[in-house]
XYZ file of C-alpha atoms in Angstrom:
323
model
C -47.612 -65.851 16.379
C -44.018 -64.137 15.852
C -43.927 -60.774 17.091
C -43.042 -58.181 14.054
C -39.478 -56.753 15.081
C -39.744 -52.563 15.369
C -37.226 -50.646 12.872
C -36.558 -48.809 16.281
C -35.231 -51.726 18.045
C -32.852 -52.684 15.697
C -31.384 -49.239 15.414
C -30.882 -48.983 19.174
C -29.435 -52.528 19.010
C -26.937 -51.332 16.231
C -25.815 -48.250 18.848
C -25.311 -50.584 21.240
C -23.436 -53.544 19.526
C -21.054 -50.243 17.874
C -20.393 -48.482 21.519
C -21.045 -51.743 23.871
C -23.080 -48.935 26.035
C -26.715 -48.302 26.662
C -25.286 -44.723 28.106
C -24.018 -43.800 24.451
C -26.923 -45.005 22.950
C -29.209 -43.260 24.795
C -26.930 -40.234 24.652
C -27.005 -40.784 20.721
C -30.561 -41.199 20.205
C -32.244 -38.978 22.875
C -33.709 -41.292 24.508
C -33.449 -42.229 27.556
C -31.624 -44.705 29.334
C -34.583 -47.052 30.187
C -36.202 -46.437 27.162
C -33.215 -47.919 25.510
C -33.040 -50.669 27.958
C -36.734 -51.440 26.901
C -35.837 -51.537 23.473
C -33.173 -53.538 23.791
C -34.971 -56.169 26.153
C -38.219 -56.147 23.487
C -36.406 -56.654 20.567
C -34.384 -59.707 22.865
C -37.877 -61.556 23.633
C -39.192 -60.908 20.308
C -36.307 -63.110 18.940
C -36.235 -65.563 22.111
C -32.219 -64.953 22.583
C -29.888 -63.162 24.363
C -27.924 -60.593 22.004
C -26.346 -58.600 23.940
C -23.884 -59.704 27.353
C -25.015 -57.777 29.741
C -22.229 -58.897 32.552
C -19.544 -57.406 30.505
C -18.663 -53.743 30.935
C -18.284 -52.341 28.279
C -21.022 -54.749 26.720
C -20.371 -57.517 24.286
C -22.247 -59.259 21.327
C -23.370 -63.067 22.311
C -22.615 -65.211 19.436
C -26.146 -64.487 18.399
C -25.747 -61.125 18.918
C -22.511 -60.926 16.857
C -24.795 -63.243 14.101
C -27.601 -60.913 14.063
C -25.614 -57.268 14.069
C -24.366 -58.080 10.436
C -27.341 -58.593 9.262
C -29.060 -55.598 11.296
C -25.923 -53.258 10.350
C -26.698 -54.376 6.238
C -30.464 -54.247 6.318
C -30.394 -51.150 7.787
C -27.937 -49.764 5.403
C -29.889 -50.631 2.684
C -32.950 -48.713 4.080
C -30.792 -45.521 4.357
C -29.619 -46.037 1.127
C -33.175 -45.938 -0.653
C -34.353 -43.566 1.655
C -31.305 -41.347 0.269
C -32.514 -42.314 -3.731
C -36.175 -41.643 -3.190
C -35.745 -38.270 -1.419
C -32.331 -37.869 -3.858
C -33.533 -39.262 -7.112
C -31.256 -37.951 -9.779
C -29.214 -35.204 -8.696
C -31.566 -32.824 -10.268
C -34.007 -33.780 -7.908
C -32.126 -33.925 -4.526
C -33.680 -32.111 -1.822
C -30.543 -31.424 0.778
C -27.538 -31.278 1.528
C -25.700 -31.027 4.699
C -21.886 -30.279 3.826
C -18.648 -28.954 5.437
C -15.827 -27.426 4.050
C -12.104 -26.878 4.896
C -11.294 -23.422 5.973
C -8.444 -23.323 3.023
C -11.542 -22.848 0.601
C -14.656 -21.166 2.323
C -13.565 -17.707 0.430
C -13.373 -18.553 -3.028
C -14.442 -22.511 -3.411
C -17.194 -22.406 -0.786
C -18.964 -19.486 -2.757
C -18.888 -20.361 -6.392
C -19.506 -24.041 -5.417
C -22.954 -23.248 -3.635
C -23.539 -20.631 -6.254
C -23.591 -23.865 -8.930
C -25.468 -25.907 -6.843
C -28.348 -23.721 -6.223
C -28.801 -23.380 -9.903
C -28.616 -27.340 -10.444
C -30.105 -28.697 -8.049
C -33.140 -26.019 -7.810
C -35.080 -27.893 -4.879
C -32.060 -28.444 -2.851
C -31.770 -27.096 0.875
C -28.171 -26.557 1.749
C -26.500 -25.957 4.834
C -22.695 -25.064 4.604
C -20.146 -25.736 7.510
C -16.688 -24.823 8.201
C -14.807 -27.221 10.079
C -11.015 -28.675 10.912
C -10.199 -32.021 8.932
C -10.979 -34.485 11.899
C -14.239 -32.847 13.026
C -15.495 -33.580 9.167
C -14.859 -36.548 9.402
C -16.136 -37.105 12.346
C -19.360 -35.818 11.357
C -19.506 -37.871 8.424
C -19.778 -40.953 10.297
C -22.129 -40.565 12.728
C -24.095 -39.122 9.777
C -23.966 -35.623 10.819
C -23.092 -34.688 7.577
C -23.628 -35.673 4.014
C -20.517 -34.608 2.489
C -17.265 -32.748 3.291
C -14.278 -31.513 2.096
C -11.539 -32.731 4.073
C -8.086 -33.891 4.177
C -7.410 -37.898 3.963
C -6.456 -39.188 7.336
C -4.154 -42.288 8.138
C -6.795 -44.587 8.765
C -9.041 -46.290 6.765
C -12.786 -45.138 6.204
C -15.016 -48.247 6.139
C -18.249 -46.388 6.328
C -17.434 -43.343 3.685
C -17.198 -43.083 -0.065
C -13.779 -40.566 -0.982
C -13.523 -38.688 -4.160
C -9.717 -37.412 -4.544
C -9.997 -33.669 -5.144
C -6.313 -32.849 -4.733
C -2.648 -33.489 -4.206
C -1.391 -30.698 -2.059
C 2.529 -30.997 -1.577
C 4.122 -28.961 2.120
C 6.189 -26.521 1.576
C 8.695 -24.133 3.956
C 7.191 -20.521 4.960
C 9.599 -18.029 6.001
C 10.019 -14.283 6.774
C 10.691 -11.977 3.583
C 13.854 -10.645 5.246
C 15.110 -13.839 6.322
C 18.871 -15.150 4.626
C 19.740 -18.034 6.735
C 19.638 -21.373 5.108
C 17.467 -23.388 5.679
C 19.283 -26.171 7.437
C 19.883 -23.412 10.226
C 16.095 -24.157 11.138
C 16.077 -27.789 12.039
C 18.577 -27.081 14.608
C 18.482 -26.545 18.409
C 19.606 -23.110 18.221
C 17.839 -22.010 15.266
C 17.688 -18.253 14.804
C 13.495 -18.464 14.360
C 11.365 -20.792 16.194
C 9.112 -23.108 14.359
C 5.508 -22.497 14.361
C 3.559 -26.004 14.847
C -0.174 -26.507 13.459
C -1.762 -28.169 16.280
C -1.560 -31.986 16.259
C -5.050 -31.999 17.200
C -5.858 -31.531 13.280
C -4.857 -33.800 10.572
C -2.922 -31.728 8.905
C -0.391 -31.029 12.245
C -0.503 -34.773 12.568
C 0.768 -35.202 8.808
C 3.571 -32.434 9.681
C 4.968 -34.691 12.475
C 5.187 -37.813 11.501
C 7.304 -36.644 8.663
C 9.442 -34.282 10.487
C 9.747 -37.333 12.542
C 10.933 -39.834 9.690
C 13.432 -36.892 9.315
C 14.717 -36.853 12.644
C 13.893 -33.425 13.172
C 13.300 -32.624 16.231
C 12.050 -29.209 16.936
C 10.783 -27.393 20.464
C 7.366 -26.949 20.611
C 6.994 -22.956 21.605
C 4.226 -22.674 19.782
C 1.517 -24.121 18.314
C -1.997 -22.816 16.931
C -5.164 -24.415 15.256
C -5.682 -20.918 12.991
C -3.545 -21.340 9.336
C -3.962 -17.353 8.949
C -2.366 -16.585 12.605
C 0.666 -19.112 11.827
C 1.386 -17.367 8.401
C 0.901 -13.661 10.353
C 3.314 -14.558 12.819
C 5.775 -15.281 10.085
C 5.336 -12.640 8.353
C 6.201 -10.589 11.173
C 8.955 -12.116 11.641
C 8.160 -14.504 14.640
C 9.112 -17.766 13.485
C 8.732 -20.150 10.487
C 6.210 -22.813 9.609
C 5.289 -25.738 7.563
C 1.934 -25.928 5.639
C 0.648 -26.544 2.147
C 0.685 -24.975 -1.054
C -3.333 -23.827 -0.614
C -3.562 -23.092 2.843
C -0.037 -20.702 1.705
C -2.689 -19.631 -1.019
C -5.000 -18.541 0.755
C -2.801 -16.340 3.414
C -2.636 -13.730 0.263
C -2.991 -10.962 2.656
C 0.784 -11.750 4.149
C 2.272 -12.855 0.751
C 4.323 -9.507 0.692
C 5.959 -10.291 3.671
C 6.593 -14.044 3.191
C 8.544 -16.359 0.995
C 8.282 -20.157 -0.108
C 10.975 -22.965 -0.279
C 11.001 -26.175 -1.486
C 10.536 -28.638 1.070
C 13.856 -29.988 1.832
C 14.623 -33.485 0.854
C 11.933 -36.151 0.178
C 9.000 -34.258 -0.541
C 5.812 -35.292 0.485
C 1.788 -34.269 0.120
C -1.668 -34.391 1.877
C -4.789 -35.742 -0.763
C -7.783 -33.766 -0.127
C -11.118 -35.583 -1.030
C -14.596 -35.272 -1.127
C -16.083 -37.768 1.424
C -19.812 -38.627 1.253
C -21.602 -40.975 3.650
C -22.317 -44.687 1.975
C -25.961 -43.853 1.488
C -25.380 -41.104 -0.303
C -26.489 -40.694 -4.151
C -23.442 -41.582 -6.350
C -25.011 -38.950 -8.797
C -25.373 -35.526 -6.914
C -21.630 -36.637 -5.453
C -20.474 -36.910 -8.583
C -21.778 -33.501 -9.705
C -20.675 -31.970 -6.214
C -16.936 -33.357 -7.029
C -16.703 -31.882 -10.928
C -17.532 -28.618 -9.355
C -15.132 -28.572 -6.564
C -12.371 -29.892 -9.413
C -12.870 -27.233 -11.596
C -13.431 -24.493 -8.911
C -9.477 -26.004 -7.147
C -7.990 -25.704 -10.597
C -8.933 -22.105 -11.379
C -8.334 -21.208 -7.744
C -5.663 -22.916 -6.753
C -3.797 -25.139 -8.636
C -3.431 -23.021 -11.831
C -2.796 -19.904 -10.084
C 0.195 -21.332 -7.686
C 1.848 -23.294 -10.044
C 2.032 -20.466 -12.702
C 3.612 -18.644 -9.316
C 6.051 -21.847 -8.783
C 6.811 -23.432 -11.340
C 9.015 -25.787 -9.426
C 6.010 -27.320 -7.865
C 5.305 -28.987 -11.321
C 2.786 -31.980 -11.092
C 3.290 -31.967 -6.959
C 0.758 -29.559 -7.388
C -2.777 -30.934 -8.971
C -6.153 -32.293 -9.278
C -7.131 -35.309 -8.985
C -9.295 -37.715 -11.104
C -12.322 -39.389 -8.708
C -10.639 -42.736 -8.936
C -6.981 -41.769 -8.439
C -5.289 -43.668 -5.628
């Protein structure tokens, strides 16, 4: 008689197969290590083959094992997915929602959009994070979280569903008082230093590589994780910076003391997107990212490009489907 394969094996065989570790999939699970190592060797007599290598350090698939994962890795998709619809439903039905915002909007988008949401989806428990782009994402895919607001990275995102939110071009921050031009920066003996966002985040990442295509190369005095410390510093004065037309936006506090220029030369633009897990109802996503549209356009976009009208269409929303 074939012995019935436990749902638990074949998720500890999935940690294992993704991290070639029974450390990290203990660590992952809270299990423990022999536990897992149980698991592991049940599921492996229960199916009268060896899946996993375990000479190799870190482990590897047998040709079974690299068989069998796909199949594990889709079957158990598809059980998170209905598990999502029948505690979702519609999206007037959903019942939670873990979700993580960029710091750029917790004031005035994180508010108003958890102000909607409580009033359409009535049975919904929500808990609201703040966190840098990378840690989002990060969340996101070891299902952590069940949406986020965050900015698109380099990489591709097998395992997430993105929404384009917005097209949010860099621009130059400098002192009120300063009169230089701005070609005086980019040089060695520059009269302010340049304030770098770190290149932990995705956004001082972004910064780089393009000050890099540039051939810019700039000393690295300072740099800080905290948008509304870099735009204090130059508004007293202390140096210059690079950022984006929201997180500028939302530094309103310093505007007084601070001016905007166009980038110089080729301009260029971070997308911000809604990113849901794969299992994730299509239909509460869908409502989440109409919300967050209309709450960046009234917010943001209008408001800044009324202020700029050189920013024209650099500056926008962006349909769900927009590449």
């Amino acid at each position: 008689m074939q012995k019935t394969l436990s749902l638990r094996w074949l998720e500890v065989f999935q940690l294992i197969s993704k991290s070639g570790s029974i450390q990290k999939a203990a660590a992952e699970t809270g299990l423990s290590i022999s536990t897992v190592s149980n698991h592991l060797r049940s599921l492996e007599n229960a199916l009268g083959v060896e899946l996993v290598d375990h000479t190799r350090r870190p482990m590897g698939l047998t040709p079974a094992g690299v068989v069998f994962a796909r199949y594990v890795y889709d079957g158990l998709m598809t059980l998170r997915r209905g598990e999502a619809e029948i505690r979702s439903g519609s999206w007037q039905h959903a019942t939670d929602l873990r979700m993580a915002l960029l710091d750029d909007f917790d004031n005035e988008v994180g508010p108003e959009l958890f102000q909607f949401l409580s009033t359409a989806l009535p049975r919904c428990s929500f808990r609201h994070y703040t966190r840098p782009s990378h840690e989002i994402i990060e969340k996101l895919q070891a299902q952590k979280l069940d949406a986020g607001v965050a900015t698109r990275p380099s990489g591709l995102l097998p395992d997430l569903i993105e929404y384009p939110l917005m097209r949010d071009p860099f621009i130059l921050v400098v002192p009120a008082g300063y009169t230089g031009s701005i070609e005086e920066l980019t040089k060695a003996d520059a009269p302010l230093p340049f304030l770098r966002y770190s290149r932990d985040h995705t956004i001082g990442k972004q910064i780089e590589t393009q000050l890099s295509r540039l051939k810019i190369a700039l000393p690295n005095r300072f740099e800080l994780e905290c948008n509304q410390s870099i735009i204090g510093l130059v508004s007293e004065g202390s140096g210059w910076t690079v950022t984006t037309a929201a997180s500028y936006h939302r530094a309103q506090r310093f505007h007084e003391k601070i001016k905007v220029v166009r980038f110089p030369g080729k301009s260029f633009a971070r997308t911000v997107s809604l990113f849901t897990t794969s299992v994730y109802p299509a239909a509460t996503s869908q409502l989440i990212h109409e919300a967050l549209q209309k709450s960046l356009r009234l917010h943001f976009t209008d408001p800044i490009s009324q202020r700029f009208p050189w920013l024209g269409e650099e500056f926008r929303t962006l349909p769900a489907k927009d590449a």
